[in-house]
Coordinates of C-alpha atoms and ligand atoms in Angstrom, one line a residue:
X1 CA 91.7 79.9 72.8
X2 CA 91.7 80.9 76.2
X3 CA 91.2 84.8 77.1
X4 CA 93.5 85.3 80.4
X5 CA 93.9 87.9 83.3
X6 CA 97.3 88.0 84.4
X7 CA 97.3 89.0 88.1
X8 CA 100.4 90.5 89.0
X9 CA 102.2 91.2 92.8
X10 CA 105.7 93.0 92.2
X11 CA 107.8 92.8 94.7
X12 CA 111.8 94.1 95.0
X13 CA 113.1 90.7 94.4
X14 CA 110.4 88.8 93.4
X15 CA 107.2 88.4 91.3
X16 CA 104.4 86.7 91.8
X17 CA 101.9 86.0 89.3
X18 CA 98.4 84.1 88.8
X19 CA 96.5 83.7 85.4
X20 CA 92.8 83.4 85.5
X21 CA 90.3 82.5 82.9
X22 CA 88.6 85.9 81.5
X23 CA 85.3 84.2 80.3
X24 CA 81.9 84.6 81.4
X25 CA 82.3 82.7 84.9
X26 CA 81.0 85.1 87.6
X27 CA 84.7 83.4 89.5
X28 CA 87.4 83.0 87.2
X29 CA 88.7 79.7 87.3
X30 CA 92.4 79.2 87.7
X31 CA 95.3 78.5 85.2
X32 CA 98.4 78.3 86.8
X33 CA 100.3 80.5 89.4
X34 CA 103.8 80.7 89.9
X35 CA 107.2 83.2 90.9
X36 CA 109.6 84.1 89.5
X37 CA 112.4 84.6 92.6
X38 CA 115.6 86.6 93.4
X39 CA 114.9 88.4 90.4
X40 CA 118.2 90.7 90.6
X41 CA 120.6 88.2 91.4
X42 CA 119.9 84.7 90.7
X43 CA 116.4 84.7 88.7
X44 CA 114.3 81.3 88.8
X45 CA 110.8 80.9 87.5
X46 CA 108.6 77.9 88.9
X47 CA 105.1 77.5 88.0
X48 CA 102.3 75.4 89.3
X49 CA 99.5 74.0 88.3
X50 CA 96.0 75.1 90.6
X51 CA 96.5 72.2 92.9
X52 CA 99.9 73.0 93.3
X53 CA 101.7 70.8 91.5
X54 CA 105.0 71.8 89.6
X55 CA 104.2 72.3 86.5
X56 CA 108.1 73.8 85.0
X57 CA 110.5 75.8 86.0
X58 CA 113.7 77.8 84.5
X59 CA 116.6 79.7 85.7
X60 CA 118.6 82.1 84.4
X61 CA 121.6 81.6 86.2
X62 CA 123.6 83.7 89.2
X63 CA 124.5 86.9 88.4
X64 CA 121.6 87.2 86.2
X65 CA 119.4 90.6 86.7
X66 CA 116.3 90.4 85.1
X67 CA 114.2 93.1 86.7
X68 CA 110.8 93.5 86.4
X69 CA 110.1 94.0 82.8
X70 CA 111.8 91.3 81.3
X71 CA 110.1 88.8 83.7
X72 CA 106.6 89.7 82.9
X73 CA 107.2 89.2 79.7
X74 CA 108.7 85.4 80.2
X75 CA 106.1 85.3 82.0
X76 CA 103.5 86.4 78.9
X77 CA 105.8 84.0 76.7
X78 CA 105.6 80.8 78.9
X79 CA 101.8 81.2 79.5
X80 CA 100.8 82.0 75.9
X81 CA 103.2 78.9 74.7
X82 CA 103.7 76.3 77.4
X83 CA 99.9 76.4 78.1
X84 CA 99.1 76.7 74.0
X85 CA 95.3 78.4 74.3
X86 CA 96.1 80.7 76.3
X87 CA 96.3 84.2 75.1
X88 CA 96.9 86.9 77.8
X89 CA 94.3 90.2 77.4
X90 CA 94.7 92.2 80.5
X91 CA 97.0 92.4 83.9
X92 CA 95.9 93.3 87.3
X93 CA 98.4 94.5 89.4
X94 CA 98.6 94.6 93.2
X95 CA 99.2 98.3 94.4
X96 CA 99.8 99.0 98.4
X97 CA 98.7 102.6 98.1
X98 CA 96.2 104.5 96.5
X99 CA 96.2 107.5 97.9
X100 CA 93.5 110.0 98.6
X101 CA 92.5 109.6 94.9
X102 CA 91.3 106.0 94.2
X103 CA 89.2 104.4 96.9
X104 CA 88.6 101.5 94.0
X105 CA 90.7 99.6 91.3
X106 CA 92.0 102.1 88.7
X107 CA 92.9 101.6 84.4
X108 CA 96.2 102.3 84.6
X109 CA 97.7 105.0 82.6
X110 CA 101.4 106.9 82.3
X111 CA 99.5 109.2 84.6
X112 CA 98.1 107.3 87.3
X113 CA 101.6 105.1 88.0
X114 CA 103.2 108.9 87.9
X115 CA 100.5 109.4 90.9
X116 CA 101.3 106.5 92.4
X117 CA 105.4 106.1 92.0
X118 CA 104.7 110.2 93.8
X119 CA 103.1 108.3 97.3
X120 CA 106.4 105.6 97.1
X121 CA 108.2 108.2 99.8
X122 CA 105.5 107.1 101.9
X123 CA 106.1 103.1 101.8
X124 CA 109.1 102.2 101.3
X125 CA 108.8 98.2 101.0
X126 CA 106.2 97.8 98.7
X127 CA 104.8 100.6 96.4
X128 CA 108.0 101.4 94.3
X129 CA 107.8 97.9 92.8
X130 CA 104.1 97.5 92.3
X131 CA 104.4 100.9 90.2
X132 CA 107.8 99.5 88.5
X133 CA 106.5 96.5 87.3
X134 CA 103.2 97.9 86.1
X135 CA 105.3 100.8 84.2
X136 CA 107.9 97.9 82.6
X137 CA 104.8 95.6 81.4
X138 CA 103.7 98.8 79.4
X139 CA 106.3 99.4 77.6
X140 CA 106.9 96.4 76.3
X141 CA 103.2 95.3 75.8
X142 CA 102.0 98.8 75.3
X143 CA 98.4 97.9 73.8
X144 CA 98.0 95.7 77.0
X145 CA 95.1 97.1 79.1
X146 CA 96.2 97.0 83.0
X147 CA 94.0 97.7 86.2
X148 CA 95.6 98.6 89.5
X149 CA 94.3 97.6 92.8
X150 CA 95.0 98.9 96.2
X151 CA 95.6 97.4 99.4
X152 CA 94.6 100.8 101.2
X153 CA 91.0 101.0 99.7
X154 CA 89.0 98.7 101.3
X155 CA 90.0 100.8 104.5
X156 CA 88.3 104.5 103.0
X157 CA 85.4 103.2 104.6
X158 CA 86.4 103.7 107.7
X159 CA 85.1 106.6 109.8
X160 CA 87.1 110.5 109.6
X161 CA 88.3 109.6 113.7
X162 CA 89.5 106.5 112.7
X163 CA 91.5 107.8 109.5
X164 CA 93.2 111.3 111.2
X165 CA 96.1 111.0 113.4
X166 CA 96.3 114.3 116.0
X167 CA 98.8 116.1 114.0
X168 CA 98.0 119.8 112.8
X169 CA 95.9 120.4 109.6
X170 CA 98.8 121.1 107.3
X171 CA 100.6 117.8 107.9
X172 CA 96.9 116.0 107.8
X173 CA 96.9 118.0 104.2
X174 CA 100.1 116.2 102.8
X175 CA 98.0 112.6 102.8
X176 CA 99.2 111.9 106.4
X177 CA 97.0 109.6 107.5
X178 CA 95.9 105.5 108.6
X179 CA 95.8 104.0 105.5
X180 CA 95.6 100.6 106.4
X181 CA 96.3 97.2 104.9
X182 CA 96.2 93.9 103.8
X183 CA 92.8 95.9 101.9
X184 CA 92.6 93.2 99.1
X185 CA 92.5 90.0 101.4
X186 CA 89.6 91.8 103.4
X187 CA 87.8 92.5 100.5
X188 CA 87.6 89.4 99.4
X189 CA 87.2 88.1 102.9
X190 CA 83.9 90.4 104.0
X191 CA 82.6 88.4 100.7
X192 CA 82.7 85.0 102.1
X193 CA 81.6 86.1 105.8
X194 CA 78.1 85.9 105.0
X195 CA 78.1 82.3 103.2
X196 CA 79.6 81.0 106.9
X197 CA 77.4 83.2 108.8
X198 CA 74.9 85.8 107.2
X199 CA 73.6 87.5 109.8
X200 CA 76.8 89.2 111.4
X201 CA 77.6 92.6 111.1
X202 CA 80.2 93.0 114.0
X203 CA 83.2 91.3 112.5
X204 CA 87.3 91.1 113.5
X205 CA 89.2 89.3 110.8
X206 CA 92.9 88.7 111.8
X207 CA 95.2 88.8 108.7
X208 CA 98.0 86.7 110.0
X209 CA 100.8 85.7 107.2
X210 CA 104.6 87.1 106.9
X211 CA 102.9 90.8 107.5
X212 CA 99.6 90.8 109.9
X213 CA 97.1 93.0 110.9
X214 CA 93.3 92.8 111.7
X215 CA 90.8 95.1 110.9
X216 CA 87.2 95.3 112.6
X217 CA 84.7 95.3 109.7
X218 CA 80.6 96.6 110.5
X219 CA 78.2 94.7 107.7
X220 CA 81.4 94.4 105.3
X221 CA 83.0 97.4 105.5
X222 CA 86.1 99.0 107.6
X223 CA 86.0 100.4 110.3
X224 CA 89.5 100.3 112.1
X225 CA 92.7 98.1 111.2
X226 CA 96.2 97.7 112.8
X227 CA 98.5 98.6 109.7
X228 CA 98.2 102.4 109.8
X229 CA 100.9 104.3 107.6
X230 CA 103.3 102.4 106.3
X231 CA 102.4 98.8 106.8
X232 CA 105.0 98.8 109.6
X233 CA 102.7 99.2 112.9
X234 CA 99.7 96.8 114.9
X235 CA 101.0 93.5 115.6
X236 CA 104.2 92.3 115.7
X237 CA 104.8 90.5 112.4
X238 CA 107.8 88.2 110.9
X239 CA 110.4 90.7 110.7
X240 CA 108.4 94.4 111.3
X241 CA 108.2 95.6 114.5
X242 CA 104.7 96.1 115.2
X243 CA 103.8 99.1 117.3
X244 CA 106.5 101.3 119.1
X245 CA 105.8 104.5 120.5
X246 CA 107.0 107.2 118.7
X247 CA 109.5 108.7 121.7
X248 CA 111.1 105.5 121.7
X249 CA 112.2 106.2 117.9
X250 CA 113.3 109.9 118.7
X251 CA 115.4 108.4 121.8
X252 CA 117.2 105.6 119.3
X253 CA 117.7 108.4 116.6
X254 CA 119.4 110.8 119.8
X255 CA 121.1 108.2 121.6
X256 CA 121.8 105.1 119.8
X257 CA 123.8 106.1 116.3
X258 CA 121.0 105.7 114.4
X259 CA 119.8 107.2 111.2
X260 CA 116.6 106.9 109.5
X261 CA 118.1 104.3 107.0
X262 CA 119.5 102.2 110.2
X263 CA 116.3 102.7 112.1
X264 CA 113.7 102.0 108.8
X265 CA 115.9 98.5 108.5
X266 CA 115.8 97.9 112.3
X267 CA 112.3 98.5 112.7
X268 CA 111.5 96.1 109.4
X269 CA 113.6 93.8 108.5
X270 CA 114.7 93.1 112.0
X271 CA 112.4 93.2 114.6
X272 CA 108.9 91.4 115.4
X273 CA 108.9 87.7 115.9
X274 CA 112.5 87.9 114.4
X275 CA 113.5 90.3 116.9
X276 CA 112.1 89.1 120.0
X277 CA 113.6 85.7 119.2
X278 CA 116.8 86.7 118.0
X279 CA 116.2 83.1 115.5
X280 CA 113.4 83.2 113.5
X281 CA 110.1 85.2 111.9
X282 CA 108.5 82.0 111.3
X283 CA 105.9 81.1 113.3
X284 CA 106.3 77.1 112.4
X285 CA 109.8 76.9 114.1
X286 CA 108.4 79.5 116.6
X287 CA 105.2 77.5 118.1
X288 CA 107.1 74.4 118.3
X289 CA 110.0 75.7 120.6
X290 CA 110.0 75.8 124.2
X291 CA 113.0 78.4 124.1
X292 CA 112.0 81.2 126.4
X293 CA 112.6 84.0 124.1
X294 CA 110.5 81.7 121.2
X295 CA 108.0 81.5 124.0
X296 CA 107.8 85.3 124.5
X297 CA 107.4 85.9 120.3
X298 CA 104.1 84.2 120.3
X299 CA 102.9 85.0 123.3
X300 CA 103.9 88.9 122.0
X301 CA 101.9 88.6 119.3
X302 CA 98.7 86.8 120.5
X303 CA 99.1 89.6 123.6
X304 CA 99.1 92.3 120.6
X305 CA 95.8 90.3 119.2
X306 CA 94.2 90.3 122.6
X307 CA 94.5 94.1 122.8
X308 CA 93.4 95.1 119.3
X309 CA 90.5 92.6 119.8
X310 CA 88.9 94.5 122.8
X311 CA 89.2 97.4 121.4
X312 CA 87.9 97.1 118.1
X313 CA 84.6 95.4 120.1
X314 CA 84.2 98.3 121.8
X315 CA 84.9 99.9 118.3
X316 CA 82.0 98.1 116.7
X317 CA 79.6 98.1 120.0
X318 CA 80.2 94.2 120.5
X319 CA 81.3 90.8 118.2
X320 CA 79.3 88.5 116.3
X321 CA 82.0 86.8 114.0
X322 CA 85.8 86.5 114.4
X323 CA 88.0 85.4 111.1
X324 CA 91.5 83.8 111.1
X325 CA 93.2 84.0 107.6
X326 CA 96.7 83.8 106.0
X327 CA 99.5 81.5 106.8
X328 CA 99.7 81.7 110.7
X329 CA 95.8 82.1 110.4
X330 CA 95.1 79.3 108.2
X331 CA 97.4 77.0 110.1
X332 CA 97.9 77.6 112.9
X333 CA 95.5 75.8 116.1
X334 CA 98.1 76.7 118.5
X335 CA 97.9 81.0 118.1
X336 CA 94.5 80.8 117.3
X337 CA 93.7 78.6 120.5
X338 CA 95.6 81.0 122.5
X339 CA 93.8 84.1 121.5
X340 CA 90.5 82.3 122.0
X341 CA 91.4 81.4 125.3
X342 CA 92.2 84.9 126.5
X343 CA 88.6 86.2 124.3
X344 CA 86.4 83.8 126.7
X345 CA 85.2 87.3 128.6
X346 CA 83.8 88.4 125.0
X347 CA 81.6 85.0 124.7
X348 CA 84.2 82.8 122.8
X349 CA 84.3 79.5 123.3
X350 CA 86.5 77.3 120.7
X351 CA 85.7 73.8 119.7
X352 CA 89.5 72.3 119.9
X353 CA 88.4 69.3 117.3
X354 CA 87.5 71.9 115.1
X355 CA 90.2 73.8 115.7
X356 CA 92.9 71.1 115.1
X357 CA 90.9 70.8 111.8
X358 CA 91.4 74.2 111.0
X359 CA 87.9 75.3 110.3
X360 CA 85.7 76.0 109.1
X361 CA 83.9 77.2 111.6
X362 CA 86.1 76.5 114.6
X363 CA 83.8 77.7 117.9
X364 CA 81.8 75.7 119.6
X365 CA 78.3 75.4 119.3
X366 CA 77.1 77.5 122.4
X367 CA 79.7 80.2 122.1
X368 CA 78.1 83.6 121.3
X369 CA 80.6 84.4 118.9
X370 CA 81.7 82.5 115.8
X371 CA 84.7 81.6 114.9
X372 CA 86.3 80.9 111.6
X373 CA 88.9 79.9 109.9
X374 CA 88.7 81.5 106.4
X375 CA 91.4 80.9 103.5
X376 CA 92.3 84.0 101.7
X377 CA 92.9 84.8 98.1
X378 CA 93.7 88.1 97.2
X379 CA 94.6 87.0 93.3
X380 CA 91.0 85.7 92.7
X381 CA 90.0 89.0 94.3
X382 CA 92.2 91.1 91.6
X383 CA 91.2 89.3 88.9
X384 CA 87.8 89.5 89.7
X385 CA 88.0 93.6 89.6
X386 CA 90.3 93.9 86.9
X387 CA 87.8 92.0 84.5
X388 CA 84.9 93.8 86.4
X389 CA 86.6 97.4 85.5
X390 CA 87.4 96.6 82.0
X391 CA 83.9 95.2 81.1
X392 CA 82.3 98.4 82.0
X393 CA 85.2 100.8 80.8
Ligands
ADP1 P1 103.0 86.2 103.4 O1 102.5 87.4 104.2 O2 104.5 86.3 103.2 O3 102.2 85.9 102.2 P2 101.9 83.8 104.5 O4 100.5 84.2 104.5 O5 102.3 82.7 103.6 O6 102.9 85.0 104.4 O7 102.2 83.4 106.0 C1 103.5 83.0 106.4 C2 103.5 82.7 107.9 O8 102.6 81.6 108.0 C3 104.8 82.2 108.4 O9 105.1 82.8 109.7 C4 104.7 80.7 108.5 O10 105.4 80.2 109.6 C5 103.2 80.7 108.9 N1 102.7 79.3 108.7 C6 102.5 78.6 107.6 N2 102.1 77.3 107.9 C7 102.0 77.3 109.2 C8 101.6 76.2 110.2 N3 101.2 75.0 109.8 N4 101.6 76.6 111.5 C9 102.0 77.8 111.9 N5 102.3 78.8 111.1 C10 102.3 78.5 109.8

């Protein structure tokens, strides 16, 4: 028999899910991930094995709501019977926010996803679901111990300036603040920095996937990131709109028929690379195409890179290390070439074989910054704390 973390990552319409080993390996090794897709209209589960190979798959048919609940526990079914040892002893969920309160992963209790379902108002993609899913897994597997962990807490680290926006004290009160990001992938990232190169402190990682955002980390820990609030600000990502001054909002809400409903689905679900394309979000389709407004998304976004990397050097008093990760950052030479071309002032100098290769280490030998190309894994990272948490409860 096989003991099993099941890492969890509710979203509106789909969950993802990943089961780890829960023995005594200091990394858990791998069972299977999978999805289970359009949960609330067409449902379809597909599983895989580690390497990525189909491994089965099942649909309920269209029409078909199954919501959260009743697809973690197909999921719990199909894990303990279609792989026969396993048996599933705790779940880890991924959690966007965690508030002023939890600066680490949580137990979960009634309690704390009462806490958490209270900060929803404040992200409205994201946090809703990671509480729903969390809350329908205990009913129906009550005795079931669950860990929460936060995207926002790798980022508590980061200095008082760098969390308060200039807004007066009583707003600051109400948990106003830059909570940043994409906390669980840099995590687990300022873990592998020093195996590639142990003796930098002064590190920009670029989280670039569907959502981006890079965050400027000193010996491992935060100390600025794009993502403030609401995971909707930085870069320009897929389909969210990166930055956009604040006065440009009140002059859309004025002028423009816009409501906060219109303007929160404007400024997410159509806008970014989407937007300033008027095709795509994807940056595959967008790389390859010589149309001029295709041309302007990427060079938008590596523009937006440029900016936040100056700054957050002279955040951190210089760069020793710079970190691609994610989709676009795993895959993609042509971005990451372009930023590295317009970071030759900071002592970056990229090794295009190596590039092309995507990585490792993808800077030439004489450049006085390194350059990497780092995968990500944010599941191996729950599971990981969830088994941590629960060993020492
Ligand atoms: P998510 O944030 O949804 O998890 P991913 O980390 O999977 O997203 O990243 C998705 C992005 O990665 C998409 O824009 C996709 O086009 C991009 N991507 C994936 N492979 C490549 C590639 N070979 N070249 C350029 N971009 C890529």
């Amino acid at each position: 028999m096989t003991d099993a973390v099941l890492v969890v990552n509710s979203g509106s319409t789909s969950l993802k899910f990943a089961a780890y080993a829960a023995g005594a390996d200091a990394v858990p090794p791998l069972l299977c991930r999978g999805v289970v897709d359009s949960m609330t209209s067409d449902p379809h589960f597909i599983a895989k094995a580690p390497d990525g190979t189909p491994i089965d798959a099942h649909e309920w048919g269209e029409g078909q709501n199954l919501g959260h609940g009743r697809a973690l526990s197909f999921i719990i079914q199909w894990l303990e019977q279609h792989e026969a040892n396993i048996k599933v002893v705790a779940a880890g969920h991924r959690v966007v926010l965690g508030g002023t309160r939890f600066e680490g992963p949580v137990r979960i209790t009634p309690e704390v996803l009462d806490y958490l379902d209270g900060l929803s108002a404040m992200e409205p993609s994201h946090q809703a679901y990671n509480v729903r899913g969390a809350r329908e897994l205990a009913q129906d597997f009550p005795g079931l111990p669950q860990v929460a962990m936060f995207d926002t807490s790798f980022h508590r680290s980061m200095p008082e300036v760098a969390q308060v926006y200039a807004l007066p004290a009583e707003l600051r009160d109400t948990g106003v603040r830059h909570w940043g990001y994409h906390g669980i992938s840099y995590d687990y990232i300022s873990r592998q920095v020093p195996k590639y190169v142990p003796d930098a402190r002064r590190v920009i990682v670029a989280h670039l996937g569907g959502g981006a955002s890079m965050c400027a980390m000193l010996d491992g820990r935060s100390m600025e990131t794009t993502m403030a609030f609401a995971g909707l600000t930085g870069l320009p990502m897929a389909t969210r709109s990166g930055d956009v001054p604040a006065d440009v909002l009140f002059y859309l809400l004025k002028t423009q028929g816009h409501d906060v409903a219109s303007l929160e689905k404007l400024l997410y679900g159509k806008s970014g690379l989407l937007g300033l394309s008027g095709v795509t979000g994807d940056m595959r389709q967008l790389q390859d195409s010589k149309d001029p407004a295709a041309v302007l998304a990427v060079d938008a976004f590596v523009y937006a890179m440029t900016k936040f990397t100056g700054a957050y050097a002279a955040v951190l008093g210089g760069l020793d290390a710079l970190v691609f990760t994610a989709g676009i950052g795993e895959n993609s030479p042509i971005v990451r070439a372009a930023l590295c071309a317009r970071l030759e002032w900071l002592g970056v100098k990229l090794d295009p074989a190596a590039n092309t290769a995507n990585g490792p280490r993808i800077s030439a030998t004489d450049s006085r910054v390194g350059v990497f190309v780092i995968p990500t894994n944010e599941e191996l990272m729950i599971a990981q704390h969830t088994l941590a948490l629960l060993q020492t409860a």
